[in-house]
Coordinates of C-alpha atoms in Angstrom, one line a residue:
X1 CA 60.0 122.2 114.1
X2 CA 63.7 121.0 113.8
X3 CA 64.6 118.1 112.4
X4 CA 66.9 116.0 115.0
X5 CA 70.6 114.8 114.1
X6 CA 72.3 112.6 114.5
X7 CA 75.9 113.3 116.7
X8 CA 74.9 116.9 118.1
X9 CA 78.1 118.2 118.8
X10 CA 78.6 120.2 122.1
X11 CA 81.1 122.5 120.7
X12 CA 83.0 123.2 117.8
X13 CA 86.5 122.2 116.4
X14 CA 89.8 125.3 117.6
X15 CA 91.7 125.7 115.0
X16 CA 95.1 123.4 115.3
X17 CA 98.3 126.0 114.2
X18 CA 99.4 125.2 111.3
X19 CA 103.4 125.1 112.5
X20 CA 101.9 122.6 115.3
X21 CA 100.8 120.4 112.6
X22 CA 104.1 121.2 110.5
X23 CA 106.6 120.3 113.6
X24 CA 105.4 116.8 113.5
X25 CA 105.4 115.7 110.0
X26 CA 108.7 117.5 109.9
X27 CA 110.1 115.5 112.7
X28 CA 109.2 112.7 111.0
X29 CA 110.7 113.4 108.0
X30 CA 113.4 114.0 109.8
X31 CA 113.9 110.4 111.1
X32 CA 113.4 108.9 108.2
X33 CA 115.8 110.9 106.3
X34 CA 118.8 110.2 109.0
X35 CA 117.6 106.4 109.2
X36 CA 118.4 106.8 105.1
X37 CA 122.0 108.6 106.0
X38 CA 123.0 106.0 108.8
X39 CA 123.0 103.3 106.0
X40 CA 124.7 105.0 103.5
X41 CA 127.1 105.6 105.9
X42 CA 127.1 101.3 106.9
X43 CA 128.2 101.4 103.3
X44 CA 130.5 104.1 102.7
X45 CA 132.4 102.7 106.1
X46 CA 132.6 99.2 104.3
X47 CA 133.6 100.6 101.0
X48 CA 137.2 101.1 99.5
X49 CA 138.2 104.4 99.0
X50 CA 139.2 103.7 95.5
X51 CA 138.0 101.0 93.3
X52 CA 140.2 100.2 90.2
X53 CA 138.2 98.1 88.2
X54 CA 134.7 98.8 86.4
X55 CA 133.5 95.1 88.0
X56 CA 133.8 97.0 91.9
X57 CA 132.5 99.9 90.7
X58 CA 129.5 97.9 89.9
X59 CA 129.4 95.7 93.4
X60 CA 129.9 98.6 95.3
X61 CA 126.5 100.3 93.8
X62 CA 124.8 97.7 93.8
X63 CA 125.8 96.8 97.5
X64 CA 124.3 100.9 98.3
X65 CA 121.3 100.3 96.1
X66 CA 120.6 96.9 98.1
X67 CA 120.7 98.6 101.4
X68 CA 119.0 101.1 99.9
X69 CA 115.5 99.1 98.7
X70 CA 116.1 97.2 101.8
X71 CA 114.7 100.0 104.5
X72 CA 112.7 101.1 101.5
X73 CA 110.5 98.3 103.1
X74 CA 111.4 99.5 106.1
X75 CA 109.9 102.5 105.5
X76 CA 107.0 101.3 104.3
X77 CA 105.4 99.3 106.5
X78 CA 106.2 101.6 109.2
X79 CA 104.2 104.0 107.1
X80 CA 101.7 101.1 106.5
X81 CA 101.2 100.0 110.3
X82 CA 98.0 102.0 111.2
X83 CA 100.3 103.7 113.7
X84 CA 98.0 106.0 115.4
X85 CA 99.8 108.9 116.6
X86 CA 102.1 108.4 112.6
X87 CA 98.3 109.3 110.8
X88 CA 97.6 112.1 113.2
X89 CA 101.0 114.0 111.7
X90 CA 101.4 112.8 108.5
X91 CA 97.2 112.2 107.8
X92 CA 95.9 109.4 105.7
X93 CA 95.8 111.0 102.6
X94 CA 99.4 111.2 103.0
X95 CA 100.5 108.5 104.0
X96 CA 98.8 106.4 101.4
X97 CA 100.2 109.0 98.8
X98 CA 104.2 108.7 100.0
X99 CA 103.3 105.2 100.2
X100 CA 102.6 104.6 96.6
X101 CA 105.5 106.9 95.4
X102 CA 107.6 105.5 97.5
X103 CA 106.8 101.3 95.9
X104 CA 108.0 102.6 92.8
X105 CA 111.3 103.4 93.9
X106 CA 111.9 100.9 95.7
X107 CA 111.1 98.3 93.6
X108 CA 113.8 100.4 91.6
X109 CA 116.1 99.8 93.9
X110 CA 116.1 96.3 94.5
X111 CA 115.9 95.7 90.9
X112 CA 119.6 98.4 90.3
X113 CA 120.9 96.4 93.4
X114 CA 120.0 92.7 91.5
X115 CA 121.5 93.9 88.6
X116 CA 124.4 95.7 89.5
X117 CA 125.9 93.3 91.9
X118 CA 125.2 90.2 88.9
X119 CA 127.0 92.2 86.7
X120 CA 130.3 92.9 89.1
X121 CA 130.5 89.2 89.8
X122 CA 130.4 89.1 85.8
X123 CA 133.8 89.9 84.9
X124 CA 134.6 86.4 83.7
X125 CA 131.9 84.6 82.6
X126 CA 129.0 87.2 81.5
X127 CA 125.8 87.9 83.5
X128 CA 123.9 85.3 83.0
X129 CA 126.5 82.3 83.8
X130 CA 126.4 84.2 86.8
X131 CA 122.8 84.5 87.5
X132 CA 122.7 81.0 87.5
X133 CA 125.9 80.4 89.9
X134 CA 124.6 82.2 92.7
X135 CA 121.8 80.7 92.7
X136 CA 122.8 77.6 92.7
X137 CA 125.7 78.2 94.9
X138 CA 124.2 80.8 97.4
X139 CA 120.7 79.1 99.1
X140 CA 120.5 83.1 100.4
X141 CA 120.3 84.5 97.4
X142 CA 117.9 82.5 95.6
X143 CA 116.0 83.1 98.4
X144 CA 116.5 87.1 97.8
X145 CA 115.4 86.3 94.1
X146 CA 112.1 85.5 95.1
X147 CA 111.8 87.9 97.6
X148 CA 112.3 90.1 94.5
X149 CA 109.7 88.5 92.2
X150 CA 107.3 88.9 95.2
X151 CA 107.9 92.9 95.0
X152 CA 108.1 93.3 91.5
X153 CA 104.2 91.1 91.8
X154 CA 103.8 93.5 94.1
X155 CA 104.1 96.6 92.2
X156 CA 102.6 95.6 89.7
X157 CA 98.8 94.8 90.8
X158 CA 99.5 98.3 92.5
X159 CA 99.4 100.5 89.7
X160 CA 96.4 102.2 89.2
X161 CA 95.4 100.7 86.3
X162 CA 95.8 97.5 87.5
X163 CA 94.5 98.3 91.0
X164 CA 91.1 99.1 90.2
X165 CA 90.4 95.9 88.3
X166 CA 91.2 93.8 91.2
X167 CA 88.7 93.6 94.4
X168 CA 90.0 95.2 97.2
X169 CA 90.3 91.6 98.9
X170 CA 92.6 90.5 96.2
X171 CA 94.8 93.7 96.6
X172 CA 94.7 93.4 100.4
X173 CA 95.7 89.5 100.1
X174 CA 98.2 89.9 97.5
X175 CA 100.4 92.6 99.2
X176 CA 100.3 90.3 102.4
X177 CA 103.5 88.8 100.2
X178 CA 105.2 91.8 101.5
X179 CA 106.0 90.0 104.6
X180 CA 107.8 86.9 103.1
X181 CA 109.8 89.1 100.8
X182 CA 110.8 91.3 104.0
X183 CA 111.9 88.4 105.7
X184 CA 114.0 86.2 102.7
X185 CA 115.8 89.7 102.2
X186 CA 116.8 89.6 105.6
X187 CA 118.3 86.5 105.4
X188 CA 120.0 87.6 102.4
X189 CA 122.0 90.4 104.3
X190 CA 122.9 89.0 107.0
X191 CA 124.2 85.8 105.1
X192 CA 125.8 87.5 102.4
X193 CA 126.4 91.5 102.7
X194 CA 129.7 92.3 103.2
X195 CA 128.4 95.4 105.6
X196 CA 127.1 92.7 108.4
X197 CA 130.0 89.9 107.7
X198 CA 132.1 90.9 109.9
X199 CA 130.3 93.8 112.4
X200 CA 128.4 92.8 115.0
X201 CA 127.0 96.8 115.4
X202 CA 126.0 97.2 112.4
X203 CA 124.5 93.2 112.5
X204 CA 122.9 95.1 115.7
X205 CA 121.6 97.8 114.1
X206 CA 120.1 96.2 111.1
X207 CA 118.2 94.1 114.2
X208 CA 116.7 96.7 115.7
X209 CA 115.7 98.6 113.1
X210 CA 113.4 95.7 111.5
X211 CA 112.7 94.5 114.9
X212 CA 111.0 98.0 115.6
X213 CA 109.1 98.6 112.6
X214 CA 107.5 95.0 113.8
X215 CA 106.7 96.2 116.8
X216 CA 104.9 98.8 115.4
X217 CA 103.1 96.9 112.6
X218 CA 102.2 94.3 115.4
X219 CA 100.6 97.3 117.7
X220 CA 99.0 99.1 114.8
X221 CA 97.0 96.3 113.4
X222 CA 96.7 94.1 116.1
X223 CA 97.6 94.8 119.9
X224 CA 95.6 98.4 119.2
X225 CA 92.1 97.3 117.6
X226 CA 91.8 93.8 119.9
X227 CA 92.0 96.4 122.7
X228 CA 89.7 98.8 121.2
X229 CA 86.7 95.7 120.2
X230 CA 87.1 94.0 123.9
X231 CA 86.6 97.7 125.3
X232 CA 84.3 98.9 123.5
X233 CA 82.2 95.8 121.7
X234 CA 80.3 97.3 118.4
X235 CA 76.8 96.2 118.0
X236 CA 74.5 96.6 114.6
X237 CA 72.2 99.1 116.4
X238 CA 69.8 99.6 113.5
X239 CA 70.4 100.2 109.4
X240 CA 68.3 103.1 107.6
X241 CA 67.8 103.7 103.2
X242 CA 68.7 106.7 102.7
X243 CA 68.3 106.4 98.4
X244 CA 69.2 103.9 95.6
X245 CA 71.8 102.2 97.4
X246 CA 72.7 103.4 100.2
X247 CA 72.1 103.0 103.8
X248 CA 73.4 104.5 107.1
X249 CA 74.7 101.5 109.8
X250 CA 74.3 103.3 113.0
X251 CA 77.0 101.5 115.3
X252 CA 76.1 101.0 119.2
X253 CA 79.2 100.5 122.3
X254 CA 80.4 101.3 125.5
X255 CA 82.5 104.2 127.0
X256 CA 83.0 105.5 122.4
X257 CA 84.1 108.6 123.9
X258 CA 87.3 107.4 124.7
X259 CA 88.1 106.9 120.8
X260 CA 87.8 110.6 120.6
X261 CA 86.9 110.1 117.0
X262 CA 86.2 113.8 114.9
X263 CA 84.0 113.6 112.3
X264 CA 85.8 113.3 108.8
X265 CA 87.3 110.4 110.4
X266 CA 87.6 107.3 109.1
X267 CA 87.1 103.6 111.0
X268 CA 88.2 99.9 109.0
X269 CA 84.8 98.0 109.8
X270 CA 84.6 94.4 110.2
X271 CA 80.7 93.2 110.4
X272 CA 80.6 89.6 111.8
X273 CA 77.9 87.5 109.1
X274 CA 79.1 84.9 108.0
X275 CA 80.3 86.6 104.3
X276 CA 81.4 89.2 106.0
X277 CA 83.7 88.4 109.0
X278 CA 87.0 88.3 106.8
X279 CA 86.6 91.1 105.2
X280 CA 87.4 95.1 106.7
X281 CA 87.7 98.1 104.9
X282 CA 87.0 101.7 105.6
X283 CA 84.2 103.8 106.1
X284 CA 84.1 107.1 106.4
X285 CA 81.9 108.5 110.4
X286 CA 78.6 110.7 108.6
X287 CA 77.7 112.5 111.8
X288 CA 79.8 112.7 114.4
X289 CA 79.9 110.1 117.1
X290 CA 78.4 110.0 120.6
X291 CA 79.3 108.5 123.8
X292 CA 76.6 105.6 122.7
X293 CA 76.3 105.5 118.5
X294 CA 78.6 106.0 115.3
X295 CA 77.0 106.5 112.0
X296 CA 78.7 104.9 108.5
X297 CA 76.5 106.0 104.7
X298 CA 77.3 103.9 102.1
X299 CA 76.9 103.1 99.4
X300 CA 76.7 99.8 97.6
X301 CA 79.7 99.7 95.0
X302 CA 80.3 95.8 94.9
X303 CA 79.4 92.9 96.9
X304 CA 80.9 93.4 100.8
X305 CA 78.9 96.6 100.1
X306 CA 75.8 95.7 98.7
X307 CA 75.8 93.2 101.5
X308 CA 75.7 96.1 104.3
X309 CA 71.6 96.8 103.8
X310 CA 70.6 93.3 105.5
X311 CA 72.7 93.8 107.8
X312 CA 70.9 92.9 111.0
X313 CA 70.3 94.3 114.9
X314 CA 72.8 93.4 117.2
X315 CA 75.0 91.4 114.9
X316 CA 78.7 92.2 116.0
X317 CA 81.8 94.7 114.8
X318 CA 85.2 95.0 114.8
X319 CA 86.9 98.1 114.0
X320 CA 90.3 99.7 113.6
X321 CA 90.5 102.9 113.8
X322 CA 89.9 106.3 114.2
X323 CA 91.7 107.5 111.8
X324 CA 92.5 110.3 109.0
X325 CA 93.0 114.0 109.3
X326 CA 90.3 115.0 107.0
X327 CA 88.5 117.6 110.0
X328 CA 87.2 120.5 111.3
X329 CA 90.7 121.6 113.5
X330 CA 92.9 121.8 110.3
X331 CA 91.0 124.3 108.9
X332 CA 93.2 127.5 109.0
X333 CA 90.6 129.9 108.5
X334 CA 86.6 129.8 110.1
X335 CA 85.0 129.9 106.7
X336 CA 85.1 126.3 104.6
X337 CA 83.6 125.6 101.7
X338 CA 82.9 122.4 101.4
X339 CA 82.6 119.9 98.5
X340 CA 80.8 116.7 98.5
X341 CA 80.4 114.3 95.2
X342 CA 77.5 111.2 95.1
X343 CA 79.2 109.3 98.3
X344 CA 81.2 111.6 99.9
X345 CA 79.0 113.6 101.4
X346 CA 79.2 111.7 104.4
X347 CA 82.4 112.4 105.7
X348 CA 81.3 116.3 104.2
X349 CA 77.8 116.1 106.4
X350 CA 79.6 114.3 109.6
X351 CA 81.9 118.0 109.6
X352 CA 79.6 120.0 109.7
X353 CA 78.9 119.0 113.4
X354 CA 82.4 120.4 113.8
X355 CA 82.2 124.0 112.1
X356 CA 81.2 127.3 113.2
X357 CA 77.4 128.4 112.7
X358 CA 77.1 130.3 109.7
X359 CA 80.9 130.1 108.1
X360 CA 80.5 127.2 105.6
X361 CA 79.7 126.7 102.0
X362 CA 78.4 123.1 100.6
X363 CA 78.7 121.9 97.4
X364 CA 76.7 118.9 96.8
X365 CA 76.8 117.2 93.5
X366 CA 75.0 114.8 92.5
X367 CA 73.9 112.7 89.0
X368 CA 70.1 112.7 89.7
X369 CA 68.2 114.6 92.0
X370 CA 67.5 111.6 93.9
X371 CA 70.4 110.6 94.2
X372 CA 70.8 113.6 96.9
X373 CA 71.0 111.6 100.0
X374 CA 71.4 112.9 103.5
X375 CA 69.5 115.8 101.7
X376 CA 67.0 116.3 105.2
X377 CA 69.9 116.4 107.9
X378 CA 71.4 119.1 105.2
X379 CA 68.5 121.3 105.2
X380 CA 67.9 121.1 109.1
X381 CA 71.3 122.0 109.5
X382 CA 70.9 124.7 107.0
X383 CA 67.7 126.1 108.6
X384 CA 69.1 125.7 112.3
X385 CA 72.7 127.2 111.0
X386 CA 72.7 129.4 108.7
X387 CA 74.6 126.8 106.9
X388 CA 74.4 127.3 102.7
X389 CA 74.1 124.5 101.1
X390 CA 73.9 124.4 96.8
X391 CA 72.4 121.4 95.3
X392 CA 74.0 120.6 92.2
X393 CA 72.2 117.5 90.3
X394 CA 71.8 116.7 86.9
X395 CA 73.8 117.0 83.8
X396 CA 72.7 121.0 83.7
X397 CA 75.2 122.0 86.7
X398 CA 78.0 120.0 85.3
X399 CA 80.1 122.6 85.1
X400 CA 79.4 123.9 88.7
X401 CA 82.7 123.3 89.6
X402 CA 84.4 124.3 87.0
X403 CA 87.0 127.2 88.1
X404 CA 84.6 129.8 86.3
X405 CA 81.7 127.5 88.8
X406 CA 83.2 127.2 91.3
X407 CA 84.2 131.7 91.4
X408 CA 80.6 132.2 90.5
X409 CA 79.2 130.1 93.4
X410 CA 81.8 131.0 96.0
X411 CA 83.7 134.8 95.1
X412 CA 85.4 134.1 98.0
X413 CA 86.8 130.1 97.8
X414 CA 90.6 131.8 97.7
X415 CA 89.6 133.0 101.3
X416 CA 88.4 129.3 102.9
X417 CA 89.7 126.0 103.7
X418 CA 88.2 124.0 100.8
X419 CA 87.6 120.0 102.1
X420 CA 86.6 118.1 98.9
X421 CA 85.3 114.2 98.4
X422 CA 84.1 112.3 95.7
X423 CA 84.8 109.9 93.3
X424 CA 88.7 109.8 92.1
X425 CA 87.7 111.3 88.7
X426 CA 85.5 114.2 90.9
X427 CA 88.4 114.9 93.1
X428 CA 90.8 115.8 90.1
X429 CA 88.6 118.1 87.5
X430 CA 87.7 120.1 91.7
X431 CA 91.2 120.1 91.9
X432 CA 92.6 122.0 89.3
X433 CA 90.1 124.1 89.5
X434 CA 91.2 125.0 92.9
X435 CA 94.8 125.4 91.8
X436 CA 92.9 127.9 88.4
X437 CA 91.4 130.2 90.9
X438 CA 94.9 130.1 92.9
X439 CA 93.6 128.6 96.2
X440 CA 96.3 128.1 98.3
X441 CA 97.8 124.0 98.6
X442 CA 96.9 124.3 102.3
X443 CA 93.8 125.1 102.5
X444 CA 93.2 122.7 100.3
X445 CA 92.0 119.1 102.2
X446 CA 91.1 116.4 100.6
X447 CA 89.5 112.8 101.8
X448 CA 90.9 109.3 101.1
X449 CA 88.3 108.5 99.2
X450 CA 89.9 105.2 97.8
X451 CA 92.0 104.2 100.6

């Protein structure tokens, strides 16, 4: 008798035409570049054609970098606003990458603004004396300096080597200071910015940009989650131990089909316990959801995840989502290769509920045989659908995900879409192997495992 599987789907995902997915991305990038062009025009319109002195040139550069830095802050906030349509268009992984890369550019622009403006004004009394004068005589400049320090601090804690040493909650709540920095910078721009001092249209345009971004943040981070949780009333149904330190949490609710959640997507979950109600963490679905139930499978990697094994039936749940484009409808081919490491099997297992029968190969790497969680379900899927599942536990299989190992296990990997989820080190190694095998980049899909 075959095992009854959670989340057994009624249909299989169709392939999204590549051009349809790409056009939305191009549109978003185009709008953001158009906004940057408008910022440059504001600067150019208020800059003399000739800048006779070096001090004037420094000042002009300082104004341009200041406007660009302020605009990039708004872009950063928009990228992280959690708007569903933006996530669906760009993808959680790319949104996170863009946010990280633009963050470094934003800090660079704001620092350059401070440096060049100070040099431009310091032609008579020197940079140090001029800095002190600006701080003493212009209260809005003092606020701007405080905002710069906040952004520099956020930039420092976002460096990977530092971020990995911080608790997720610490990193998250320190990031909230970006809103204070935004407010301080906005006051400084209107009080001291040459572009806004005598131009009502410029002030209106700049205000509209800020209001639009704030509205996006309120919708994505407040209104949409509030509506979701009032509508669906999520509760923990039960918790099942899947392996050493690994549990599956089953969550029930009303009208869950209306969420349109896809296998491979994730939610941000907040379990309403005494110690956990204030923490929201991203966990992927580990089976296709149905009209009444969703499931996540989590490994204990810290205090919060370890506490999940003690959840009791009936505990309330607040969720945000679904997010992510690690979904079957983003593939270009029916044939797929799914590569999982450790607890990264969770979204890979869910994807199997949304793929054509017999067209998938699963490679599952784990440290020890007992760490192969959800193995019973994977075996049942293999028996029912013809999916090929290859288990790679222990040191003897260490090279199985190298380019040579992949070519041996899956000779036609270059003609498949490849989905990869696992620890960062494993993912980077697999991506290197796929590049050596010349698998087209558009056929590679990586789960945002650490968002």
